[in-house]
Amino acid sequence: MAINFNSLPNTKPNQLPEPGKYYATIEKAEMTQPKDPAKPPYLNLTLALQDKNGKSCGKIFRDILSESDSDIVRYKIQRFITALNIPITGVFELKDLAKVVVGKKMIVDVTIDDPKKKDPNSPYAPSPVVDVFSGMIYYPLSEAATLFGTDPIETEEEINAPDADDAGADTY
């Protein structure tokens, strides 16, 4: 197949989604150790984004959930668990979330992080990130009608998180 040079674009297309709410599918969830070994590992998520019509809108490659005393970080974790309808009560570890969230869907607030605004010499390009300040961060799919004015792309299901009874079960 030949490529017509005259029909190639003259400007770089914008590959970034507009800030707003998007469907997000968790493609990857892995525990990562920070460069500082004294800090606890964090849960790093990769989210595939879709608009309200189901059109692919890129990915968020670094959405971090971490242990912290910060209210905003703890609120973010609470919203994440609520959005995915994970039946957690009491104490849990982030590594347990990594085991049950891959493939799950939710709605997420997205903004664009532009490192060049902070440092004009930054080698990093702008990228989509989870917006922790403009809305409620994460939302269950059941809120799609309210947020988008449409039915959800796919219905949500409750995650069956293992509990102490499951750990001692001898049945297969």
C-alpha positions as a printed NumPy array, in Angstrom:
array([[  0.   ,   0.   ,   0.   ],
       [  1.4  ,   3.387,  -0.968],
       [  1.375,   6.4  ,   1.361],
       [  0.344,   9.734,  -0.119],
       [  2.73 ,  12.316,   1.362],
       [  0.316,  15.144,   0.487],
       [ -2.387,  13.673,   2.716],
       [ -0.205,  13.334,   5.841],
       [ -1.091,  15.704,   8.718],
       [  0.996,  18.87 ,   9.136],
       [  0.39 ,  19.171,  12.874],
       [  0.826,  16.7  ,  15.699],
       [ -2.554,  15.271,  16.726],
       [ -3.6  ,  15.617,  20.367],
       [ -3.562,  12.144,  21.895],
       [ -4.643,  13.332,  25.35 ],
       [ -8.216,  13.029,  26.595],
       [ -9.995,  16.198,  27.649],
       [-10.287,  16.573,  31.434],
       [-13.518,  15.01 ,  32.677],
       [-15.134,  11.714,  33.63 ],
       [-14.318,   8.474,  31.817],
       [-15.033,   4.789,  32.091],
       [-11.88 ,   3.053,  33.299],
       [-10.91 ,  -0.602,  33.096],
       [ -8.098,  -1.708,  35.376],
       [ -5.617,  -3.423,  33.06 ],
       [ -2.783,  -3.869,  35.527],
       [ -2.391,  -3.734,  39.31 ],
       [  1.001,  -4.335,  40.838],
       [  2.755,  -3.613,  44.074],
       [  5.839,  -1.443,  43.544],
       [  8.647,  -0.599,  45.938],
       [  9.562,   3.119,  45.994],
       [ 13.171,   4.148,  45.368],
       [ 13.427,   4.859,  49.091],
       [ 13.462,   1.355,  50.649],
       [ 12.276,   2.8  ,  53.975],
       [  8.904,   3.642,  52.409],
       [  6.203,   0.955,  52.101],
       [  5.282,  -0.49 ,  48.675],
       [  2.405,   1.155,  46.807],
       [ -0.252,  -0.184,  44.462],
       [  0.326,   1.045,  40.904],
       [ -2.65 ,   0.78 ,  38.538],
       [ -2.859,   1.039,  34.748],
       [ -6.307,   2.246,  33.615],
       [ -7.678,   2.046,  30.058],
       [-10.052,   4.971,  29.437],
       [-13.248,   5.094,  27.381],
       [-15.652,   7.968,  26.836],
       [-19.382,   7.697,  27.536],
       [-19.904,   6.148,  24.081],
       [-17.291,   3.452,  24.611],
       [-14.601,   5.068,  22.414],
       [-11.026,   4.42 ,  23.57 ],
       [ -9.429,   7.588,  24.99 ],
       [ -5.966,   6.426,  26.039],
       [ -4.542,   5.151,  29.285],
       [ -3.419,   6.257,  32.698],
       [ -0.194,   4.372,  33.34 ],
       [  0.461,   5.456,  36.9  ],
       [ -2.466,   5.689,  39.282],
       [ -1.033,   5.145,  42.75 ],
       [ -2.734,   3.982,  45.935],
       [ -0.452,   4.083,  48.96 ],
       [ -0.42 ,   3.764,  52.709],
       [ -0.502,   7.232,  54.214],
       [ -1.825,   9.302,  57.079],
       [ -2.902,  11.968,  54.561],
       [ -6.678,  12.407,  54.476],
       [ -6.78 ,  12.846,  50.672],
       [ -4.79 ,   9.636,  50.081],
       [ -6.996,   7.686,  52.483],
       [-10.153,   9.178,  50.887],
       [ -8.872,   8.122,  47.441],
       [ -8.53 ,   4.521,  48.668],
       [-12.032,   4.618,  50.182],
       [-13.513,   5.911,  46.889],
       [-11.644,   3.237,  44.927],
       [-13.034,   0.443,  47.116],
       [-16.534,   1.956,  46.987],
       [-16.461,   2.41 ,  43.193],
       [-15.515,  -1.217,  42.65 ],
       [-18.026,  -2.471,  45.225],
       [-15.348,  -4.435,  47.093],
       [-16.777,  -5.839,  50.335],
       [-13.961,  -4.842,  52.693],
       [-14.401,  -4.11 ,  56.364],
       [-11.763,  -3.665,  59.027],
       [ -8.07 ,  -3.912,  58.221],
       [ -6.623,  -4.947,  54.845],
       [ -3.416,  -4.611,  52.852],
       [ -3.002,  -2.956,  49.454],
       [ -1.451,  -6.142,  48.071],
       [ -4.832,  -7.82 ,  48.633],
       [ -6.505,  -5.29 ,  46.325],
       [ -3.988,  -6.041,  43.57 ],
       [ -5.235,  -9.635,  43.522],
       [ -8.901,  -8.827,  42.833],
       [ -9.16 ,  -5.621,  40.781],
       [ -7.647,  -6.43 ,  37.364],
       [-10.351,  -6.328,  34.697],
       [-12.786,  -4.401,  36.894],
       [-14.531,  -1.26 ,  35.616],
       [-15.454,   2.053,  37.208],
       [-15.795,   5.719,  36.304],
       [-12.902,   8.058,  37.064],
       [-12.198,  11.804,  37.135],
       [ -9.322,  12.58 ,  34.745],
       [ -7.136,  15.655,  34.318],
       [ -3.897,  16.332,  32.458],
       [ -0.6  ,  16.638,  34.306],
       [  1.851,  18.866,  32.437],
       [  5.317,  18.644,  34.03 ],
       [  6.508,  21.572,  31.903],
       [  4.234,  23.91 ,  33.883],
       [  6.287,  23.142,  36.999],
       [  9.643,  22.889,  35.219],
       [  9.976,  24.24 ,  31.655],
       [ 13.05 ,  22.013,  31.171],
       [ 11.232,  18.814,  32.125],
       [ 11.807,  16.035,  29.577],
       [  8.367,  14.565,  30.331],
       [  5.328,  15.064,  28.125],
       [  1.844,  15.879,  29.463],
       [ -0.137,  12.8  ,  30.456],
       [ -3.595,  11.917,  31.781],
       [ -3.832,  11.326,  35.53 ],
       [ -6.571,  10.617,  38.045],
       [ -7.967,  13.932,  39.281],
       [ -8.217,  13.838,  43.073],
       [ -9.437,  17.417,  43.482],
       [-12.324,  18.237,  41.096],
       [-14.855,  15.527,  41.954],
       [-15.204,  12.339,  43.951],
       [-12.265,  10.673,  42.126],
       [-13.802,   7.233,  41.431],
       [-17.461,   6.292,  40.879],
       [-19.328,   2.979,  40.584],
       [-20.75 ,   2.114,  37.16 ],
       [-24.232,   2.414,  38.676],
       [-23.747,   6.221,  38.603],
       [-23.277,   6.317,  34.8  ],
       [-26.819,   7.58 ,  34.152],
       [-26.291,  10.478,  36.547],
       [-22.758,  11.295,  35.361],
       [-23.137,  10.714,  31.607],
       [-26.889,  10.66 ,  31.03 ],
       [-26.57 ,   7.134,  29.61 ],
       [-26.753,   3.551,  30.776],
       [-23.428,   2.058,  31.844],
       [-21.361,   0.399,  29.128],
       [-21.218,  -2.76 ,  31.218],
       [-22.916,  -3.617,  34.474],
       [-20.817,  -3.928,  37.586],
       [-20.503,  -6.977,  39.746],
       [-19.565,  -7.342,  43.368],
       [-16.069,  -8.643,  43.92 ],
       [-15.964, -11.727,  46.101],
       [-13.023, -10.835,  48.325],
       [-11.514, -13.785,  50.159],
       [-12.021, -13.778,  53.888],
       [-10.831, -15.908,  56.804],
       [-13.446, -18.594,  56.073],
       [-12.146, -18.943,  52.504],
       [ -8.569, -19.3  ,  53.704],
       [ -9.381, -22.363,  55.795],
       [-11.672, -24.077,  53.301],
       [-10.584, -27.553,  52.197],
       [-13.039, -27.835,  49.305],
       [-12.01 , -27.333,  45.699]])
